[in-house]
mmCIF file of C-alpha atoms in Angstrom:
data_model
loop_
_atom_site.group_PDB
_atom_site.id
_atom_site.type_symbol
_atom_site.label_atom_id
_atom_site.label_comp_id
_atom_site.label_asym_id
_atom_site.label_seq_id
_atom_site.Cartn_x
_atom_site.Cartn_y
_atom_site.Cartn_z
ATOM 1 C CA MET A 1 -27.224 -6.058 -3.398
ATOM 2 C CA GLU A 2 -26.982 -6.030 0.388
ATOM 3 C CA TRP A 3 -25.090 -9.326 0.461
ATOM 4 C CA ILE A 4 -22.512 -7.929 -1.981
ATOM 5 C CA ILE A 5 -21.899 -4.959 0.312
ATOM 6 C CA LYS A 6 -21.556 -7.281 3.311
ATOM 7 C CA LEU A 7 -19.161 -9.530 1.392
ATOM 8 C CA VAL A 8 -16.961 -6.627 0.256
ATOM 9 C CA ILE A 9 -16.833 -5.145 3.770
ATOM 10 C CA THR A 10 -16.050 -8.594 5.202
ATOM 11 C CA CYS A 11 -13.155 -9.047 2.756
ATOM 12 C CA ILE A 12 -11.744 -5.593 3.511
ATOM 13 C CA LEU A 13 -12.054 -6.201 7.262
ATOM 14 C CA GLY A 14 -10.252 -9.508 6.776
ATOM 15 C CA LEU A 15 -7.391 -7.723 5.015
ATOM 16 C CA LEU A 16 -7.283 -5.043 7.717
ATOM 17 C CA ALA A 17 -7.206 -7.779 10.372
ATOM 18 C CA VAL A 18 -4.258 -9.552 8.747
ATOM 19 C CA VAL A 19 -2.261 -6.331 8.357
ATOM 20 C CA ASP A 20 -3.070 -5.232 11.919
ATOM 21 C CA PHE A 21 -2.088 -8.646 13.293
ATOM 22 C CA LYS A 22 1.221 -8.739 11.415
ATOM 23 C CA LYS A 23 2.287 -5.089 11.517
ATOM 24 C CA LYS A 24 -0.028 -3.430 14.073
ATOM 25 C CA GLN A 25 -0.944 -0.860 11.429
ATOM 26 C CA VAL A 26 -4.244 0.201 9.898
ATOM 27 C CA SER A 27 -4.460 1.120 6.224
ATOM 28 C CA ASN A 28 -6.083 4.521 5.731
ATOM 29 C CA VAL A 29 -6.848 3.539 2.139
ATOM 30 C CA PHE A 30 -8.964 0.588 3.275
ATOM 31 C CA LEU A 31 -10.673 2.767 5.889
ATOM 32 C CA LEU A 32 -11.553 5.270 3.153
ATOM 33 C CA ILE A 33 -12.883 2.500 0.914
ATOM 34 C CA VAL A 34 -15.107 1.147 3.693
ATOM 35 C CA SER A 35 -16.250 4.714 4.473
ATOM 36 C CA ALA A 36 -17.193 5.263 0.836
ATOM 37 C CA ILE A 37 -19.113 1.978 0.708
ATOM 38 C CA VAL A 38 -20.973 2.836 3.919
ATOM 39 C CA PHE A 39 -21.796 6.329 2.634
ATOM 40 C CA VAL A 40 -23.086 5.123 -0.744
ATOM 41 C CA ASN A 41 -25.022 2.314 0.942
ATOM 42 C CA TYR A 42 -26.707 4.801 3.273
ATOM 43 C CA VAL A 43 -27.531 7.316 0.528
ATOM 44 C CA ILE A 44 -29.022 4.691 -1.787
ATOM 45 C CA PHE A 45 -30.665 2.192 0.574
ATOM 46 C CA ARG A 46 -31.136 3.995 3.935
ATOM 47 C CA PRO A 47 -30.729 0.731 5.866
ATOM 48 C CA ILE A 48 -30.884 2.419 9.293
ATOM 49 C CA THR A 49 -32.380 5.572 10.762
ATOM 50 C CA ILE A 50 -30.288 8.705 11.095
ATOM 51 C CA ILE A 51 -30.535 8.454 14.898
ATOM 52 C CA ASN A 52 -29.240 4.879 14.799
ATOM 53 C CA LEU A 53 -26.430 5.972 12.454
ATOM 54 C CA ILE A 54 -25.426 8.838 14.747
ATOM 55 C CA GLY A 55 -25.519 6.520 17.769
ATOM 56 C CA GLY A 56 -23.213 4.078 15.990
ATOM 57 C CA VAL A 57 -20.807 6.865 15.067
ATOM 58 C CA ILE A 58 -20.784 8.130 18.657
ATOM 59 C CA VAL A 59 -19.541 4.721 19.829
ATOM 60 C CA GLY A 60 -16.521 5.143 17.551
ATOM 61 C CA VAL A 61 -16.009 8.723 18.717
ATOM 62 C CA VAL A 62 -15.968 7.474 22.319
ATOM 63 C CA LEU A 63 -13.270 4.939 21.371
ATOM 64 C CA LEU A 64 -11.286 7.739 19.734
ATOM 65 C CA GLY A 65 -11.618 9.720 22.970
ATOM 66 C CA ILE A 66 -10.398 6.731 24.967
ATOM 67 C CA SER A 67 -7.498 6.419 22.529
ATOM 68 C CA TYR A 68 -6.552 10.035 23.168
ATOM 69 C CA VAL A 69 -6.896 9.805 26.966
ATOM 70 C CA THR A 70 -4.896 6.559 27.179
ATOM 71 C CA ARG A 71 -2.180 7.812 24.811
ATOM 72 C CA GLN A 72 -3.228 5.312 22.158
ATOM 73 C CA LYS A 73 -3.496 2.173 24.261
ATOM 74 C CA ILE A 74 -6.448 1.714 21.920
ATOM 75 C CA GLY A 75 -5.326 2.700 18.446
ATOM 76 C CA VAL A 76 -6.837 5.570 16.503
ATOM 77 C CA GLY A 77 -7.373 3.192 13.575
ATOM 78 C CA ASP A 78 -9.477 0.939 15.797
ATOM 79 C CA GLY A 79 -11.639 3.895 16.822
ATOM 80 C CA LEU A 80 -12.012 5.075 13.230
ATOM 81 C CA LEU A 81 -13.007 1.595 12.076
ATOM 82 C CA VAL A 82 -15.586 1.279 14.860
ATOM 83 C CA MET A 83 -16.937 4.721 13.937
ATOM 84 C CA ILE A 84 -17.277 3.690 10.273
ATOM 85 C CA LEU A 85 -18.846 0.335 11.144
ATOM 86 C CA GLY A 86 -21.115 2.101 13.637
ATOM 87 C CA ALA A 87 -22.419 4.279 10.801
ATOM 88 C CA TYR A 88 -23.041 1.131 8.769
ATOM 89 C CA LEU A 89 -24.508 -1.128 11.442
ATOM 90 C CA GLY A 90 -26.103 1.327 13.848
ATOM 91 C CA PHE A 91 -25.884 1.747 17.598
ATOM 92 C CA GLU A 92 -27.292 -1.578 18.767
ATOM 93 C CA VAL A 93 -25.407 -3.812 16.342
ATOM 94 C CA ILE A 94 -22.060 -2.036 16.841
ATOM 95 C CA GLY A 95 -22.610 -2.603 20.560
ATOM 96 C CA PHE A 96 -22.943 -6.342 19.995
ATOM 97 C CA LEU A 97 -19.934 -6.301 17.664
ATOM 98 C CA LEU A 98 -17.837 -4.632 20.366
ATOM 99 C CA LEU A 99 -19.142 -7.068 22.969
ATOM 100 C CA TYR A 100 -17.931 -9.964 20.816
ATOM 101 C CA ALA A 101 -14.627 -8.240 20.010
ATOM 102 C CA LEU A 102 -13.833 -7.253 23.587
ATOM 103 C CA THR A 103 -14.777 -10.683 24.935
ATOM 104 C CA LEU A 104 -12.612 -12.482 22.391
ATOM 105 C CA SER A 105 -9.673 -10.115 22.929
ATOM 106 C CA ALA A 106 -9.931 -10.584 26.702
ATOM 107 C CA ILE A 107 -9.907 -14.368 26.310
ATOM 108 C CA TRP A 108 -6.942 -14.191 23.904
ATOM 109 C CA SER A 109 -5.024 -11.829 26.193
ATOM 110 C CA GLY A 110 -5.715 -14.044 29.193
ATOM 111 C CA LEU A 111 -4.477 -17.111 27.351
ATOM 112 C CA LEU A 112 -1.296 -15.327 26.253
ATOM 113 C CA LEU A 113 -0.656 -14.212 29.839
ATOM 114 C CA MET A 114 -1.347 -17.686 31.263
ATOM 115 C CA ILE A 115 1.087 -19.415 28.939
ATOM 116 C CA LYS A 116 3.580 -16.649 29.690
ATOM 117 C CA LYS A 117 4.009 -15.683 26.049
ATOM 118 C CA VAL A 118 3.610 -11.999 26.957
ATOM 119 C CA ASN A 119 3.633 -9.659 29.922
ATOM 120 C CA LYS A 120 0.953 -7.184 30.984
ATOM 121 C CA HIS A 121 2.508 -4.406 28.873
ATOM 122 C CA TYR A 122 2.188 -6.335 25.605
ATOM 123 C CA THR A 123 -0.172 -4.838 23.035
ATOM 124 C CA ILE A 124 -2.414 -6.901 20.807
ATOM 125 C CA ALA A 125 -3.944 -6.041 17.472
ATOM 126 C CA PHE A 126 -7.653 -5.303 17.970
ATOM 127 C CA ILE A 127 -8.926 -5.310 14.386
ATOM 128 C CA PRO A 128 -8.803 -9.133 14.151
ATOM 129 C CA PHE A 129 -11.302 -9.153 17.017
ATOM 130 C CA ILE A 130 -13.410 -6.455 15.344
ATOM 131 C CA PHE A 131 -13.410 -8.682 12.257
ATOM 132 C CA ALA A 132 -14.498 -11.685 14.334
ATOM 133 C CA GLY A 133 -17.198 -9.561 15.987
ATOM 134 C CA TYR A 134 -18.421 -8.406 12.568
ATOM 135 C CA VAL A 135 -18.664 -12.003 11.368
ATOM 136 C CA GLY A 136 -20.478 -12.818 14.624
ATOM 137 C CA VAL A 137 -23.127 -10.144 14.111
ATOM 138 C CA LEU A 138 -23.547 -11.202 10.476
ATOM 139 C CA ILE A 139 -24.169 -14.788 11.562
ATOM 140 C CA HIS A 140 -26.557 -13.855 14.372
ATOM 141 C CA GLY A 141 -28.372 -11.258 12.293
#
């Protein structure tokens, strides 16, 4: 059953990544679906401790705070998605996911700047990197 949940979340994250990349928007419907899956998964299977769940959620709350302070330089949708995934994966794994995502987004941004495709004020979609980070933590366990 666990692999089905992972597959469904992976597919939804893939869809969110495509939409974010093309339109720089996050679908609230997909966020609600992932939230519902995470909630049901936790109630039925209890895959992580409550402390680990809360720690994962706090990471997303911190991103939401950064979004507010920076006037949405980091999107609210990104923070909400990290909060939801933090509840699913727990504190440690969401940390690794963000490490992957931030590293990949920094490399991508650097490449875009070096080839002069963008300037320093250009914004990039972050959910594709969250998706890549999620796939990374699935592969590495």
